[in-house]
Coordinates of C-alpha atoms in Angstrom, one line a residue:
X14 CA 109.6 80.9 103.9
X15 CA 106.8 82.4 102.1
X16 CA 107.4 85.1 98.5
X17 CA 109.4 88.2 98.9
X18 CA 107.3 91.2 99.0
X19 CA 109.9 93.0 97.3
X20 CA 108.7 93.7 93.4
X21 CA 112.9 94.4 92.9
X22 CA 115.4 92.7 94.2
X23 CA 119.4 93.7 95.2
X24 CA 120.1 93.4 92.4
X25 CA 117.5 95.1 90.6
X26 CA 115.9 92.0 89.1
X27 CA 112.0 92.0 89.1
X28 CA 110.1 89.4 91.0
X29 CA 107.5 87.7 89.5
X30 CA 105.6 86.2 92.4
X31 CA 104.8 89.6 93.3
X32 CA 102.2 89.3 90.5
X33 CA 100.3 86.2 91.9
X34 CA 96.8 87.8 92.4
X35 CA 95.4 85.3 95.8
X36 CA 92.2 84.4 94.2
X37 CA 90.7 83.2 97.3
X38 CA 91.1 86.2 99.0
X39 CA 89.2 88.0 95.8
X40 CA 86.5 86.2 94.1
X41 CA 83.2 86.2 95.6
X42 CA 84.2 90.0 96.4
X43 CA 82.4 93.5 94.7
X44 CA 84.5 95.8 92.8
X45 CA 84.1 99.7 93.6
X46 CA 82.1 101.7 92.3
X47 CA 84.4 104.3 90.2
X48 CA 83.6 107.2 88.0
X49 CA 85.0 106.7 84.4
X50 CA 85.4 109.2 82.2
X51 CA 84.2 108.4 78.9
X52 CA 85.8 108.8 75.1
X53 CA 83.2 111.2 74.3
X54 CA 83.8 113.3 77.8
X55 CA 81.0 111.8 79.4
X56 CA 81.2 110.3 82.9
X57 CA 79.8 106.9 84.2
X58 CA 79.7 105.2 87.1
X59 CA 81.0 101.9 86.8
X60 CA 78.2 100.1 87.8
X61 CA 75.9 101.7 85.8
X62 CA 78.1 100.1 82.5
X63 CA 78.1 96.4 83.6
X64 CA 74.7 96.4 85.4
X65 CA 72.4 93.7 83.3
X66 CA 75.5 92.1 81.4
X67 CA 78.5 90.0 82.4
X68 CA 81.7 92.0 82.4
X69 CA 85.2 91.4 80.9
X70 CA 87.1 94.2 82.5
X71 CA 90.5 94.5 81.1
X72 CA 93.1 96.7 83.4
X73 CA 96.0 98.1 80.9
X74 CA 97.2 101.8 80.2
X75 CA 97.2 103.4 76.1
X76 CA 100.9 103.5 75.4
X77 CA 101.5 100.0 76.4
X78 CA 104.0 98.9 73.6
X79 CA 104.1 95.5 75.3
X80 CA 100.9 92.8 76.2
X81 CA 98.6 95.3 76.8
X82 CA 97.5 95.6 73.5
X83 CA 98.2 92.1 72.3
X84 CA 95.2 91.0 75.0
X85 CA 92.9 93.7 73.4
X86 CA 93.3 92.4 70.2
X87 CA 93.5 88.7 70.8
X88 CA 90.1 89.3 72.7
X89 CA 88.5 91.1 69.6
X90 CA 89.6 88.7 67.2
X91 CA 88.4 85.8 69.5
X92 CA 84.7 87.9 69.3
X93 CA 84.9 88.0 65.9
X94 CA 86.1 84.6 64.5
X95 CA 83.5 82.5 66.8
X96 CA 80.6 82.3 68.2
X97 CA 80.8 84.8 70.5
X98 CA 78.9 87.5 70.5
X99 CA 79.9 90.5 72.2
X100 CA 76.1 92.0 72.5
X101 CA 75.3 89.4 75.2
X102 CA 78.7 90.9 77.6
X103 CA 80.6 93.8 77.8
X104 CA 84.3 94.5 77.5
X105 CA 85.6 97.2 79.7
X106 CA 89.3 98.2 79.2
X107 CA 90.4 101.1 82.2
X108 CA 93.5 102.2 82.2
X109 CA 95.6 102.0 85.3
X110 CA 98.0 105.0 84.3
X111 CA 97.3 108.1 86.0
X112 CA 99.0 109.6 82.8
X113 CA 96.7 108.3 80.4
X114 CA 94.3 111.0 79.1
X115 CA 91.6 110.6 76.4
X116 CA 93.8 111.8 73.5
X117 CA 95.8 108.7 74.3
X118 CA 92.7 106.6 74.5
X119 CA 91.4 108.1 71.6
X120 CA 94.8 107.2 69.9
X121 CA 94.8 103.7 71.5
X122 CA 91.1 102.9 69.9
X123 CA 92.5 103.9 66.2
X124 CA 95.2 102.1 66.3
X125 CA 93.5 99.0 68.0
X126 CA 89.7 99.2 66.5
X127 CA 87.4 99.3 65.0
X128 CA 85.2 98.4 68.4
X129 CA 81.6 97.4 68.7
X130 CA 79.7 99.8 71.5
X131 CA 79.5 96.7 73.3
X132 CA 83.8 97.6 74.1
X133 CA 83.9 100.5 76.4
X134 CA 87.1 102.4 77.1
X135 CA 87.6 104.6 80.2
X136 CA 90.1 106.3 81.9
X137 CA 89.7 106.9 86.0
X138 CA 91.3 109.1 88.4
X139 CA 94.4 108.8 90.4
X140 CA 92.7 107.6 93.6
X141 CA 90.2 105.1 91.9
X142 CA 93.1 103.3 89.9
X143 CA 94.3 102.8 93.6
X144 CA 90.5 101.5 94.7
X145 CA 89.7 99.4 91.7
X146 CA 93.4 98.0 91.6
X147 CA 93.8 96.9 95.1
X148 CA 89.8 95.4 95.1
X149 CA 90.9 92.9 92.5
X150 CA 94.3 92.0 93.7
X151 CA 95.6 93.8 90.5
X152 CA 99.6 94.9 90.8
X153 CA 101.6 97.0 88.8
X154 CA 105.1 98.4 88.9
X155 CA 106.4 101.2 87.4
X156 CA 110.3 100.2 85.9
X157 CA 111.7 103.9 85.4
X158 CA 115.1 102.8 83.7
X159 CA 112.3 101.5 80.9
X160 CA 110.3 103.9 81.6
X161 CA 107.5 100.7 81.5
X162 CA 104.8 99.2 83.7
X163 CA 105.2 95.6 84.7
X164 CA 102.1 94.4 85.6
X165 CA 99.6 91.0 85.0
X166 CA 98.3 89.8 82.0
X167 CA 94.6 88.6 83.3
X168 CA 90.8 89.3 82.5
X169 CA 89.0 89.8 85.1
X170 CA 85.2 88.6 85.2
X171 CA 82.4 90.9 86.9
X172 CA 78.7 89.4 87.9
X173 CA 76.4 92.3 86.8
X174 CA 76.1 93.6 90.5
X175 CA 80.2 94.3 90.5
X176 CA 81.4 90.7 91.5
X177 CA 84.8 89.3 90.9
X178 CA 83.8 85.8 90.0
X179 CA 86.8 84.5 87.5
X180 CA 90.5 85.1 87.0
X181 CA 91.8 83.9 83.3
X182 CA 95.5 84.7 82.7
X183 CA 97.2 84.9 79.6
X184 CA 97.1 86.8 76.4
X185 CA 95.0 84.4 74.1
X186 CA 92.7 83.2 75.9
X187 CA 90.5 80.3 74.4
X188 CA 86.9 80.6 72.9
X189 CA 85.9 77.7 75.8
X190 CA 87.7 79.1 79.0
X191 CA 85.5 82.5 77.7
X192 CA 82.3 81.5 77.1
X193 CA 82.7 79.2 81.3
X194 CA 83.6 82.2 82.6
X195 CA 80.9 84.6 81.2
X196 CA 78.0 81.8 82.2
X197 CA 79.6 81.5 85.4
X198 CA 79.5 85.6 85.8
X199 CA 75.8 85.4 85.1
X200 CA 75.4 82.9 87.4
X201 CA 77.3 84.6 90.1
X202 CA 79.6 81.6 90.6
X203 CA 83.3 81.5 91.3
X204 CA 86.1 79.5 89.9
X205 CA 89.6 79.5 91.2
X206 CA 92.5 78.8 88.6
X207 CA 94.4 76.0 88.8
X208 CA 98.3 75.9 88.8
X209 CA 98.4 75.6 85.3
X210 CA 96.4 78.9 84.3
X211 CA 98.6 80.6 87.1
X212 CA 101.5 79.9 85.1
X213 CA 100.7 82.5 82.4
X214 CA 101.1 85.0 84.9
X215 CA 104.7 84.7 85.9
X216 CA 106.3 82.3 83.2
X217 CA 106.6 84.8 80.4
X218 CA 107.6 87.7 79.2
X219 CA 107.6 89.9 76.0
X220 CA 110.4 90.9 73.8
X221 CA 109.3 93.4 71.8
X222 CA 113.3 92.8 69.6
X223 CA 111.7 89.9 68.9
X224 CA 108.0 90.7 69.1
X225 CA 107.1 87.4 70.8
X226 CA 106.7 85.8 74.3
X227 CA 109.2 84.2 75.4
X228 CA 110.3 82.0 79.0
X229 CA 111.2 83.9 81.8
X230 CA 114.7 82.9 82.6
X231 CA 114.5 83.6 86.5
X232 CA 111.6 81.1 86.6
X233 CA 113.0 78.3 83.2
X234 CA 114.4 75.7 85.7
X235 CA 111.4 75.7 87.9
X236 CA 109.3 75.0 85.0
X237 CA 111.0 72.5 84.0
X238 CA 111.0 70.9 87.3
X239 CA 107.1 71.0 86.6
X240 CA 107.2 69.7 83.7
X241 CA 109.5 66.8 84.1
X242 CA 107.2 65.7 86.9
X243 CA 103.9 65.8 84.9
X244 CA 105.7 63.6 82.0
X245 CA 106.9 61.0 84.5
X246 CA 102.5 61.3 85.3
X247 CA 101.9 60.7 81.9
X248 CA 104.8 57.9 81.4
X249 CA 103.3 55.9 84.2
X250 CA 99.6 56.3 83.2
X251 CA 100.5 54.8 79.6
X252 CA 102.7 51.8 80.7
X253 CA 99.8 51.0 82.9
X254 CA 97.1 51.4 80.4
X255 CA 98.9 49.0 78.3
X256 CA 101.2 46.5 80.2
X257 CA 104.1 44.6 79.0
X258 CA 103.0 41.1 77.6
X259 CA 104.5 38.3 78.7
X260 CA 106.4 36.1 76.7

């Protein structure tokens, strides 16, 4: 018996698995192209902001109190502390809130920035969120007793021409696992995750009492059914590498 497709269930419990974005079904596919209204009032198609450069496009909404802003920043200080250089890419952070308007982009950026150009922010339309969303396998839920989205924490890497070529889940993503997935982008080649990177999707949560990530209870004893089995892997690999010597 396959997932629920239920985000909630009886008893009002999210679902997690209901956040799996299925890769295969995705990469190798093109991305719409949306107008985005601009910080400065302007509108661009979204095409015409990745074309020539690889593309990071990060999908949050401006009054995220939760990961939303913890990706934008990790990102930025990832940029800045290494080699990196955000001239040869672009970051594009669209908001997936039909509330969102540019005062609370605008608000979002000075709390957040500063921002080379290189980082554009945009807000799109009620019926492009639901186009560019549903392109990328990107869900989100809307919890009104928090009156919070639950959604993914991924970045999402675009080909020039609007191609969905990598999936990299998390909130701190690594210098390495960037720079693959930019060359790759350029390339026009696609990567699927393996079970480990999927695990940053569903395995935690943040607890903004406690302003950190922590396990997801509904899904602790699976992982450590995971885990027990890869250090029974790791157990047997070592006693073979070095085998008990006779006496």
């Amino acid at each position: 018996m396959g997932p629920s497709n239920k985000a909630f269930d009886d008893n009002d419990i999210f679902n997690p698995e209901i956040l799996k974005i299925d890769e295969r079904k995705y990469l190798g596919t093109f991305v719409p192209n949306v107008r985005i209204l601009l910080e400065d009032g302007s509108v661009e198609d979204l095409y015409s902001l990745i074309k020539e450069k690889p593309t990071i496009l990060l999908l949050s909404y401006y009054t995220c109190e939760g990961t939303c802003p913890v990706r934008v920043d990790n990102l930025k200080k990832l940029i800045q502390k290494t080699s990196l250089k955000d001239k040869d890419f672009r970051v594009l952070n669209l908001s997936f809130d039909k509330r969102d308007t540019l005062e609370t982009l605008r608000e979002f950026k000075k709390l957040h920035g500063p921002f080379t150009y290189h980082w554009v922010f945009g807000i799109i339309d009620k019926k492009s969120i639901h186009e560019l969303t549903e392109s990328v396998g990107f869900k989100f839920f809307f919890v009104e007793r928090d009156k919070t989205f639950v959604h993914p924490n991924v970045y999402i890497f675009l080909s020039p021409e609007g191609r969905i070529t990598r999936y990299l889940y998390g909130v701190k993503p690594s210098e390495r696992d960037i720079r693959i997935a930019l060359a790759e982008s350029t390339q026009n080649k696609i990567s699927l995750n393996s079970v480990i990177d999927l695990a940053y999707l569903v395995c935690f949560t943040y607890d903004p009492s406690r302003s950190r990530y922590v396990v997801n209870p509904t899904l602790l004893f699976g992982g450590i059914g995971f885990s027990a089995l890869g250090l029974v892997i790791l157990f047997a690999l070592l006693m073979n590498k070095f085998p008990k010597k006779e006496v």
